[in-house]
CSV table of N, CA, C and O in Angstrom, one decimal:
chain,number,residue,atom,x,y,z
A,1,UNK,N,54.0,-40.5,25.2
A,1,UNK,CA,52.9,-40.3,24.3
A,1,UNK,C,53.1,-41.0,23.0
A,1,UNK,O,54.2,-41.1,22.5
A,2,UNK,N,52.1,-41.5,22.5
A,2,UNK,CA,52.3,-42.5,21.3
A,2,UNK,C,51.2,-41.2,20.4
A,2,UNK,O,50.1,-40.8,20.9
A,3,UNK,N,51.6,-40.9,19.3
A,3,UNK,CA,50.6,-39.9,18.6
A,3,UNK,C,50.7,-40.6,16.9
A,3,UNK,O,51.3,-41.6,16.6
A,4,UNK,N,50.0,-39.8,16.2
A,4,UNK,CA,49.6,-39.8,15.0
A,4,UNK,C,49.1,-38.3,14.1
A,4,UNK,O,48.7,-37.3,14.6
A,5,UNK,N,49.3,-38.4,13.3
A,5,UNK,CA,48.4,-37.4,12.6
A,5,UNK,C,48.6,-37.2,11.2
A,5,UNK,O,49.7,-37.1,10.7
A,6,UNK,N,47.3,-37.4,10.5
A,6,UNK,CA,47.5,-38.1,9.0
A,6,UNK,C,46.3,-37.3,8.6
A,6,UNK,O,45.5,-36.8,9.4
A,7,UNK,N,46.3,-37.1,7.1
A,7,UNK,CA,44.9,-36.2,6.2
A,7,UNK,C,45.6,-36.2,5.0
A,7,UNK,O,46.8,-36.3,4.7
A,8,UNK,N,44.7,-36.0,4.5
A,8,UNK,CA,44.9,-36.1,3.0
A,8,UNK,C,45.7,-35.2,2.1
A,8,UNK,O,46.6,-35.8,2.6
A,9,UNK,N,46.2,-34.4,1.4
A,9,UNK,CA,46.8,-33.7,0.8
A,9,UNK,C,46.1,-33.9,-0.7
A,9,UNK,O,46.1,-34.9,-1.4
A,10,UNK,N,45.7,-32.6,-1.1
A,10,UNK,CA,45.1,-32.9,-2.8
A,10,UNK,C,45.8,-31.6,-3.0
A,10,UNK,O,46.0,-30.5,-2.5
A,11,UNK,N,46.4,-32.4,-4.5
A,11,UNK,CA,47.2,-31.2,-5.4
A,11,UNK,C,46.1,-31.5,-6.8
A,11,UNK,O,45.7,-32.5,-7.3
A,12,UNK,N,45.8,-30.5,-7.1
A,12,UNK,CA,45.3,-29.8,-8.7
A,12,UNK,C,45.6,-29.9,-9.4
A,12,UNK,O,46.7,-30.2,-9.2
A,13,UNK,N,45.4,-29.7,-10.8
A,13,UNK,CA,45.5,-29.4,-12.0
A,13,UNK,C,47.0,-28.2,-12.0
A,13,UNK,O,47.1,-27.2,-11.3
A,14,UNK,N,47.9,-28.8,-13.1
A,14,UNK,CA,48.7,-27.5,-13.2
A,14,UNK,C,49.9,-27.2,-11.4
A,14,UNK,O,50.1,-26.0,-10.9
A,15,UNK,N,50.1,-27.6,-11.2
A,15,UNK,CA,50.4,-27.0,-9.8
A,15,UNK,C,51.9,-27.2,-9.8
A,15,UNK,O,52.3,-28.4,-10.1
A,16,UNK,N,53.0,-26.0,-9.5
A,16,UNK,CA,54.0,-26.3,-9.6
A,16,UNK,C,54.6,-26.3,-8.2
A,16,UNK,O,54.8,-25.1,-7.8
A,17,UNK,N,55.1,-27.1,-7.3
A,17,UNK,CA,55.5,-27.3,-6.1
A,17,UNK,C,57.3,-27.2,-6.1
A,17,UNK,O,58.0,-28.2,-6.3
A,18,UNK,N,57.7,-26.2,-5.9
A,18,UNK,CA,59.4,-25.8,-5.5
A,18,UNK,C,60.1,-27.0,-4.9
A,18,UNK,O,59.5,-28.0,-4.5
A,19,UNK,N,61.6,-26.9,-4.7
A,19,UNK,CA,62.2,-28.2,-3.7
A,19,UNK,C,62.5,-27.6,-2.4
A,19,UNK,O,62.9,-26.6,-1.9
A,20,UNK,N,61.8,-29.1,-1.9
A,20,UNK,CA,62.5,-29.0,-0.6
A,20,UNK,C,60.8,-28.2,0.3
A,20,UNK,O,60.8,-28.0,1.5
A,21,UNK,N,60.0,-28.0,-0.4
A,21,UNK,CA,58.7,-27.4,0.1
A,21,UNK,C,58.1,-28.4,0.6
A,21,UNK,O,57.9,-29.3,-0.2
A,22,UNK,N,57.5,-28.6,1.8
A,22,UNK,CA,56.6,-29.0,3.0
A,22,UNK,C,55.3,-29.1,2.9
A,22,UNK,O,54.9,-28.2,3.5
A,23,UNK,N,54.4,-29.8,2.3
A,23,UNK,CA,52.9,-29.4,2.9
A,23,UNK,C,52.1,-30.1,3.4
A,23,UNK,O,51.8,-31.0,2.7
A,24,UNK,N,51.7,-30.1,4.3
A,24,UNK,CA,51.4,-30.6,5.4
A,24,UNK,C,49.8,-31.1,5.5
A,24,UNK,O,49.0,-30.3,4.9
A,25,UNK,N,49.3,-31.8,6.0
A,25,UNK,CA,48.1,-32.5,5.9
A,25,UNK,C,46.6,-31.7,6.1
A,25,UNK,O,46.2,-30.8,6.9
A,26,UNK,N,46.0,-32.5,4.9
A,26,UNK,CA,44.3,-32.0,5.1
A,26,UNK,C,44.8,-30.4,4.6
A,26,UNK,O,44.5,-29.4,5.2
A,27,UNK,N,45.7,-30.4,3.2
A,27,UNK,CA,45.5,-28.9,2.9
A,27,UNK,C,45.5,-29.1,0.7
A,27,UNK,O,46.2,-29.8,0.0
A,28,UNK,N,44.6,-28.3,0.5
A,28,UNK,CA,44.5,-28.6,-0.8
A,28,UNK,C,45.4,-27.5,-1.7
A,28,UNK,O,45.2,-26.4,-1.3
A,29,UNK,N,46.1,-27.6,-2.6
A,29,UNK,CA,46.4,-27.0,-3.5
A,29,UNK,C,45.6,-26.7,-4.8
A,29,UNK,O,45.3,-27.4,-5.7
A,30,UNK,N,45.4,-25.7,-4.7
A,30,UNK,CA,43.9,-25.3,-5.9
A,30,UNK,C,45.1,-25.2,-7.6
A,30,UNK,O,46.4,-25.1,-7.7
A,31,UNK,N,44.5,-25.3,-8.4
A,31,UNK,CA,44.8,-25.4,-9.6
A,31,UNK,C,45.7,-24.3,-10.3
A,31,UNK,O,45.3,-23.1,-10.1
A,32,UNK,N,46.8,-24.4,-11.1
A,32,UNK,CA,47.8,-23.3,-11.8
A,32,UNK,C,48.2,-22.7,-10.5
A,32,UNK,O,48.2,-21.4,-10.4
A,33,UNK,N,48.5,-23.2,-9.6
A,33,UNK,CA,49.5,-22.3,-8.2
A,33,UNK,C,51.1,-22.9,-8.2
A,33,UNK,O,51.7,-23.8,-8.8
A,34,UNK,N,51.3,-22.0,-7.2
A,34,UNK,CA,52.7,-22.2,-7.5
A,34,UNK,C,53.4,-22.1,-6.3
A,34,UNK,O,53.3,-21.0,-5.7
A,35,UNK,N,54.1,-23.2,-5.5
A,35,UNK,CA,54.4,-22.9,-4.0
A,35,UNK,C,55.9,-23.1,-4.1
A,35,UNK,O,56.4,-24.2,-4.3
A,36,UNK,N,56.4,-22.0,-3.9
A,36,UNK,CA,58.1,-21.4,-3.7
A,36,UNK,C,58.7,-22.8,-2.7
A,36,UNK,O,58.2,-23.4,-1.7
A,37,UNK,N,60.0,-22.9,-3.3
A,37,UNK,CA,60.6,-23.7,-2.4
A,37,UNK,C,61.3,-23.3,-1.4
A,37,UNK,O,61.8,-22.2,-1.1
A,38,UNK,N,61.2,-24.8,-0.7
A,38,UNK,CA,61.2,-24.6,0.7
A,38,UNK,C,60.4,-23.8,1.8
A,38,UNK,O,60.9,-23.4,2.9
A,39,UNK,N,59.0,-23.8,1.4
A,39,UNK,CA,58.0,-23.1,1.9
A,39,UNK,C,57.5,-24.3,2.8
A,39,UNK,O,57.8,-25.5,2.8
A,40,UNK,N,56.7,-23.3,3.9
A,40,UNK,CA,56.0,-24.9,4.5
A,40,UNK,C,54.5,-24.6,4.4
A,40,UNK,O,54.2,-23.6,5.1
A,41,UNK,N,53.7,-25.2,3.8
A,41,UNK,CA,52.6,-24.8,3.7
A,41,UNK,C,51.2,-25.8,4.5
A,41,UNK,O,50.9,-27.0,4.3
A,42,UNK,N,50.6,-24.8,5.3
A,42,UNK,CA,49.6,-24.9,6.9
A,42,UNK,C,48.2,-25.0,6.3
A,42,UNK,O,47.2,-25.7,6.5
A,43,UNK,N,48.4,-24.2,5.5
A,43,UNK,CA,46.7,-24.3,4.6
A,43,UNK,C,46.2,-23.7,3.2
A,43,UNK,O,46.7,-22.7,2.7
A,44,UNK,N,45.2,-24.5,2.6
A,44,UNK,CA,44.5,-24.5,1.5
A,44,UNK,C,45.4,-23.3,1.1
A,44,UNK,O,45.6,-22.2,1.7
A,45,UNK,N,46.3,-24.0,-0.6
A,45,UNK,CA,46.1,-22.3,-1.6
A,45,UNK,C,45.7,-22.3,-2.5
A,45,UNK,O,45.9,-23.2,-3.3
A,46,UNK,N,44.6,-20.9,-2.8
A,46,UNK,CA,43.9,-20.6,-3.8
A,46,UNK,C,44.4,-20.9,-5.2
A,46,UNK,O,45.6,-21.1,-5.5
A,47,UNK,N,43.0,-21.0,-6.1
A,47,UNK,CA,43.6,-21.7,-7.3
A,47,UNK,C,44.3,-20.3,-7.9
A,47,UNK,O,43.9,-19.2,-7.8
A,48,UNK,N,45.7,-20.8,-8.6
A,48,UNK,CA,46.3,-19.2,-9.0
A,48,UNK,C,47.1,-18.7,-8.5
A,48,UNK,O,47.8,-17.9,-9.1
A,49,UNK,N,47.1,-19.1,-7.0
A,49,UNK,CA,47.7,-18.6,-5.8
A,49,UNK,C,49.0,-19.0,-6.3
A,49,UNK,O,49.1,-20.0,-7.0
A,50,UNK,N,50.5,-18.1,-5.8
A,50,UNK,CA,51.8,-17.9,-5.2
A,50,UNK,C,51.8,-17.7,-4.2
A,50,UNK,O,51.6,-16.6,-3.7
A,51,UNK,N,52.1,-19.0,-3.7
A,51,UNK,CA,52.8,-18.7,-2.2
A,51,UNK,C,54.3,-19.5,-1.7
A,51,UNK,O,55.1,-20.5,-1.9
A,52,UNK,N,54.2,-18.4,-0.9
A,52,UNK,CA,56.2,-19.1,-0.1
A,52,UNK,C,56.5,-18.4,1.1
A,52,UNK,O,55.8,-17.4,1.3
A,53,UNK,N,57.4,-18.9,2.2
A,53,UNK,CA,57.8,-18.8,3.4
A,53,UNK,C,57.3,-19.7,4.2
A,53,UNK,O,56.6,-20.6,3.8
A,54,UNK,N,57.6,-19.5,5.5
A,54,UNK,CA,57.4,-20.4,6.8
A,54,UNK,C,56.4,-19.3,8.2
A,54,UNK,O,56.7,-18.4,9.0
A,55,UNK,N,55.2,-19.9,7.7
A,55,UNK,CA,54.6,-20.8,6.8
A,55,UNK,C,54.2,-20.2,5.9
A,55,UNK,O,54.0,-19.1,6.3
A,56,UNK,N,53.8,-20.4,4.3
A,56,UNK,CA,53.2,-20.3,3.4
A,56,UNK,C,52.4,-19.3,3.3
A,56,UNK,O,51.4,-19.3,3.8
A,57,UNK,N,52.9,-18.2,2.4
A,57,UNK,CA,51.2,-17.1,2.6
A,57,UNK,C,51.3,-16.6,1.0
A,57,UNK,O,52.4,-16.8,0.3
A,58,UNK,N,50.4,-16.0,0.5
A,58,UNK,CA,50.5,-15.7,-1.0
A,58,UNK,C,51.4,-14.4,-1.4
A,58,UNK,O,51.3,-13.4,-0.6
A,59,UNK,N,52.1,-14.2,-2.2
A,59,UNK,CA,53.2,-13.5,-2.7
A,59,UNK,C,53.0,-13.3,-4.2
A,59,UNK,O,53.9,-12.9,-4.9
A,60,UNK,N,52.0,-13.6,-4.7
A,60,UNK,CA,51.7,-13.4,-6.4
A,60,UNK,C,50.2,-14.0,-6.7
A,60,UNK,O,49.2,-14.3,-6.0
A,61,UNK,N,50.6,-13.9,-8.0
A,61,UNK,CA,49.2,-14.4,-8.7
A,61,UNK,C,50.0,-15.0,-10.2
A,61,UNK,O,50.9,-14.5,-10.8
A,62,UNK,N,49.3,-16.0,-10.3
A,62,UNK,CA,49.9,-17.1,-11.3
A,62,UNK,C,49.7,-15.9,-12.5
A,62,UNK,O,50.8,-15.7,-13.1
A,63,UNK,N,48.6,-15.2,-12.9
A,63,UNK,CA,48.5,-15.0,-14.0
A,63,UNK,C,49.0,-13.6,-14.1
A,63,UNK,O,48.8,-13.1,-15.2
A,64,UNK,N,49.6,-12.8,-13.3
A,64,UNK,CA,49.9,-11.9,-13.4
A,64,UNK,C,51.8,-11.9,-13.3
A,64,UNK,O,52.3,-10.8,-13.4
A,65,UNK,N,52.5,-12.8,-13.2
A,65,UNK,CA,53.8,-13.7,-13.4
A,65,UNK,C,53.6,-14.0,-14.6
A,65,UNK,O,54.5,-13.4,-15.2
A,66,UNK,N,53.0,-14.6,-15.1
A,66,UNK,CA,52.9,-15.1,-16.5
A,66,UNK,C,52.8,-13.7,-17.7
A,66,UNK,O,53.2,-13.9,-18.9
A,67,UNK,N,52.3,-12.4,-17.1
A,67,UNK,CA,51.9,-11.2,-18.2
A,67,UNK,C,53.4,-10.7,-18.0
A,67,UNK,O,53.9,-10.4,-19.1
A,68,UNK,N,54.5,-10.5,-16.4
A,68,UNK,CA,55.7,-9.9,-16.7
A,68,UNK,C,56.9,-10.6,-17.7
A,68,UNK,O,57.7,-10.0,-18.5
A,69,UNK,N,56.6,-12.3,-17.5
A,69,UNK,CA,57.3,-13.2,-18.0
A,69,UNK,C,57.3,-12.8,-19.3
A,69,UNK,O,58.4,-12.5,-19.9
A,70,UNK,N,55.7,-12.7,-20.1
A,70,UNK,CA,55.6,-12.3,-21.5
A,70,UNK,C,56.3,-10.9,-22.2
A,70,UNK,O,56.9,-10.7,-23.3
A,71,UNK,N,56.1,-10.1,-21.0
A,71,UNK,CA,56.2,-8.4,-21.3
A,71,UNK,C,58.6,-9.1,-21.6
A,71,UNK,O,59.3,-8.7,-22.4
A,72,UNK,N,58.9,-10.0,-20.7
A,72,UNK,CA,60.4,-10.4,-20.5
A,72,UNK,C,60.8,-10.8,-21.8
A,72,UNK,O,61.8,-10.4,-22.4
A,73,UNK,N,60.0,-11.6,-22.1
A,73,UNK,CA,60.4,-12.2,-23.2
A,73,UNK,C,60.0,-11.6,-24.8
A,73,UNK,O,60.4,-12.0,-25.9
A,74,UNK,N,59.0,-10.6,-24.6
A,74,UNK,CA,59.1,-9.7,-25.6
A,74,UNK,C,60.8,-8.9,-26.1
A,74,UNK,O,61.3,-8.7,-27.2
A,75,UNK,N,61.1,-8.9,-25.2
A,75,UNK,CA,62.5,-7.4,-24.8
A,75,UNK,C,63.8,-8.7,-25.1
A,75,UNK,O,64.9,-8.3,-24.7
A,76,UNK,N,63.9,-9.8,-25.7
A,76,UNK,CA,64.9,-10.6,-25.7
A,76,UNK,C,65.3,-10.7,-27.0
A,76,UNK,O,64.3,-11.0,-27.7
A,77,UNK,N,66.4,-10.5,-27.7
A,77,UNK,CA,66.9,-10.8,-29.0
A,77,UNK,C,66.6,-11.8,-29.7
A,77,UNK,O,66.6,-11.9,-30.9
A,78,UNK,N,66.3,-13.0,-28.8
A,78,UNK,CA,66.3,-14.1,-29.8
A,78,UNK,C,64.5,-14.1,-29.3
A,78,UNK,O,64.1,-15.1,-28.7
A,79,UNK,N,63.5,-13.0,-29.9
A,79,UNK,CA,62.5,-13.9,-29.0
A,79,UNK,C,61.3,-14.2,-30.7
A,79,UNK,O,60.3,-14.8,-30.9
A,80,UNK,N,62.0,-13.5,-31.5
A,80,UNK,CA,61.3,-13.9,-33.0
A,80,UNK,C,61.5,-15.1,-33.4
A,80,UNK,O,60.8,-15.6,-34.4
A,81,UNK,N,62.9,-16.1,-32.7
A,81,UNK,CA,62.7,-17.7,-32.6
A,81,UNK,C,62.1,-18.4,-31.9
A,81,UNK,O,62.1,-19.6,-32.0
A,82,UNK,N,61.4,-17.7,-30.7
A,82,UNK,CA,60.7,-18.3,-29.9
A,82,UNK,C,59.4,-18.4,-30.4
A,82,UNK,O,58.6,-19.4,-30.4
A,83,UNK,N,59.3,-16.7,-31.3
A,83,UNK,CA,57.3,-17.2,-31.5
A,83,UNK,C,57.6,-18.0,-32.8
A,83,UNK,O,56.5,-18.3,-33.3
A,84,UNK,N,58.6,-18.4,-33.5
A,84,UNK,CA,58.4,-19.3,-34.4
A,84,UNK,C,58.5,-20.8,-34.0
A,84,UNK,O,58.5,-21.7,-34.8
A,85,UNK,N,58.6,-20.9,-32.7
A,85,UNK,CA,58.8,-22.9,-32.3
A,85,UNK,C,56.9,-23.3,-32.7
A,85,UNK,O,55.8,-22.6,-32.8
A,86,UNK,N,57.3,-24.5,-32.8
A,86,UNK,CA,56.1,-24.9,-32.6
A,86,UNK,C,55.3,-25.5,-31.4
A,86,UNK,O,54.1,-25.9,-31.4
A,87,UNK,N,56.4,-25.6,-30.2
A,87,UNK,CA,56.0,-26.3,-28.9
A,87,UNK,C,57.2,-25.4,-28.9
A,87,UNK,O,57.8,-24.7,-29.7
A,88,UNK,N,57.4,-26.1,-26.6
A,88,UNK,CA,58.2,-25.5,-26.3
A,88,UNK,C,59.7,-25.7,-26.5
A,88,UNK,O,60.7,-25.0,-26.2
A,89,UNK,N,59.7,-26.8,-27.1
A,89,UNK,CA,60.9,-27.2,-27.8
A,89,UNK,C,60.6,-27.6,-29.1
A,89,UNK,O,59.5,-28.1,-29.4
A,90,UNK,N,61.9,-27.2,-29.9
A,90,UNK,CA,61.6,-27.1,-31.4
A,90,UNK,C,62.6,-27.7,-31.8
A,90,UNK,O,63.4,-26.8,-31.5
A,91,UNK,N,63.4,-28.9,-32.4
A,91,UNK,CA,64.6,-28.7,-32.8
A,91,UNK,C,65.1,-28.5,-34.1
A,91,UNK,O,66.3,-28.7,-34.4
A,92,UNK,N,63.6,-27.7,-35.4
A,92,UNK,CA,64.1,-27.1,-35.8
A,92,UNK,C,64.4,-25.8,-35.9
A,92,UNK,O,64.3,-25.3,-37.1
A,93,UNK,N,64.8,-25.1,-34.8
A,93,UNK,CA,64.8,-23.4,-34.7
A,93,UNK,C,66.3,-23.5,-33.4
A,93,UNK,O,67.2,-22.6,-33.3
A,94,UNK,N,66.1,-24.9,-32.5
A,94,UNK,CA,67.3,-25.2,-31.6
A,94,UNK,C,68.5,-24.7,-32.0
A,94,UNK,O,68.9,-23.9,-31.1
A,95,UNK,N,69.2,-24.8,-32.7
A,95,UNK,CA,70.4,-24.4,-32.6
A,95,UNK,C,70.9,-23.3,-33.1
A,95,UNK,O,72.1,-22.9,-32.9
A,96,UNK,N,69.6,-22.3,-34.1
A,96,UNK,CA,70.0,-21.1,-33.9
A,96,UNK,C,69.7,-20.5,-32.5
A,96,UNK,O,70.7,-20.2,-31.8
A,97,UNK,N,68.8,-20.4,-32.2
A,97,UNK,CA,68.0,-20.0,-30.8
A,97,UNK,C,69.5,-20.3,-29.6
A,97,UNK,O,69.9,-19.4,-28.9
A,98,UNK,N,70.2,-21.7,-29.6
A,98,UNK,CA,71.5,-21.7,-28.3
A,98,UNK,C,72.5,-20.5,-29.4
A,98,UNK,O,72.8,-19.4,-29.1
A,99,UNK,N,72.7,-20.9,-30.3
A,99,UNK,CA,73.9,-19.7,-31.3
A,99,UNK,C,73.6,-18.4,-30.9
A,99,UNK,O,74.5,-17.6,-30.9
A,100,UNK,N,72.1,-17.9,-30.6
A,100,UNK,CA,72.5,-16.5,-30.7
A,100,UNK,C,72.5,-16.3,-28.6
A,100,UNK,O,72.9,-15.3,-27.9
A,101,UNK,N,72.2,-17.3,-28.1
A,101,UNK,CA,71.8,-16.9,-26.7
A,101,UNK,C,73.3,-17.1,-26.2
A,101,UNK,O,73.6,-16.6,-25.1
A,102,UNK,N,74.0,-17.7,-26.9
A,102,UNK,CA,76.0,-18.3,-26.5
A,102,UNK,C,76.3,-16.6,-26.9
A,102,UNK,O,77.1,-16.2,-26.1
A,103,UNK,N,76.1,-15.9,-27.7
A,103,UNK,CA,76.8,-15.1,-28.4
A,103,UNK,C,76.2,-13.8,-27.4
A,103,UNK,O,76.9,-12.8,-27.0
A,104,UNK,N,74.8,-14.0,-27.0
A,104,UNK,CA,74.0,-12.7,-25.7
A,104,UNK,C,74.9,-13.1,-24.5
A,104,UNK,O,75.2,-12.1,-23.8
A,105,UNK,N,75.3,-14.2,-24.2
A,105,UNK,CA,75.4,-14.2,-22.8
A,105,UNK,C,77.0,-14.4,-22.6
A,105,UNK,O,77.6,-14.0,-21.6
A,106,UNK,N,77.8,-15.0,-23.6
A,106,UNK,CA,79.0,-14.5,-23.7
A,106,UNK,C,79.8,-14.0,-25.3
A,106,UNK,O,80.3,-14.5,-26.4
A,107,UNK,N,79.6,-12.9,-24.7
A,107,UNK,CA,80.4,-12.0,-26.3
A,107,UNK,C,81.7,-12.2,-26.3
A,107,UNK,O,82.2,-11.3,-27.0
A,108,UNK,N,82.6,-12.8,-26.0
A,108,UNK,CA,83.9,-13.1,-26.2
A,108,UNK,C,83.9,-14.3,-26.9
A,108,UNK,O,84.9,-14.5,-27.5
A,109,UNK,N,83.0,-15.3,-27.0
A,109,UNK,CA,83.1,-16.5,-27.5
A,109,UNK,C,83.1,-16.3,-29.3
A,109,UNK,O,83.2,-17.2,-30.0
């Protein structure tokens, strides 16, 4: 047998795709999703959508990751230099921000 099989693949706005993840033809990735690596993904994910495994099924919600992440980074010592950057990198707040996270993550130094 001599075969084929080809379609299109559309990724969205925002879309963060893991390594080593699969996706496979005639399937769209809707906008701010997020597909776990090494997933193989069979069909369309919702915009927003987390998804991961073999094959692919939803496991989250983009914006509800994004509120524990926040609630995370409230609870961190160094996070009153974070709301002071002005993007996500700053370099000038950088080297206290590595100074105190060297000194959180090893106290012997």
């Amino acid at each position: 047998m001599k075969l084929d099989s080809v379609g299109k693949i559309v990724i969205k706005d925002n879309v963060f795709i893991g390594h080593g993840a699969i996706v496979l033809p005639n399937v769209t990735i809707g906008p701010n999703a997020i597909v776990a690596a090494g997933s193989v993904v069979t069909r369309d994910v919702a915009p927003g959508d987390i998804v991961g495994g073999v094959p692919a099924k939803p496991i989250g919600r983009t914006n509800e990751l994004a509120i524990r992440l926040q609630e995370k980074t409230e609870k961190l010592p160094w996070n009153h230099i974070i709301q002071k950057r002005d993007a996500a990198y700053d370099p000038k707040v950088e080297a206290e921000l590595v100074a105190i996270r060297v000194k959180y993550f090893y106290p012997d130094k």
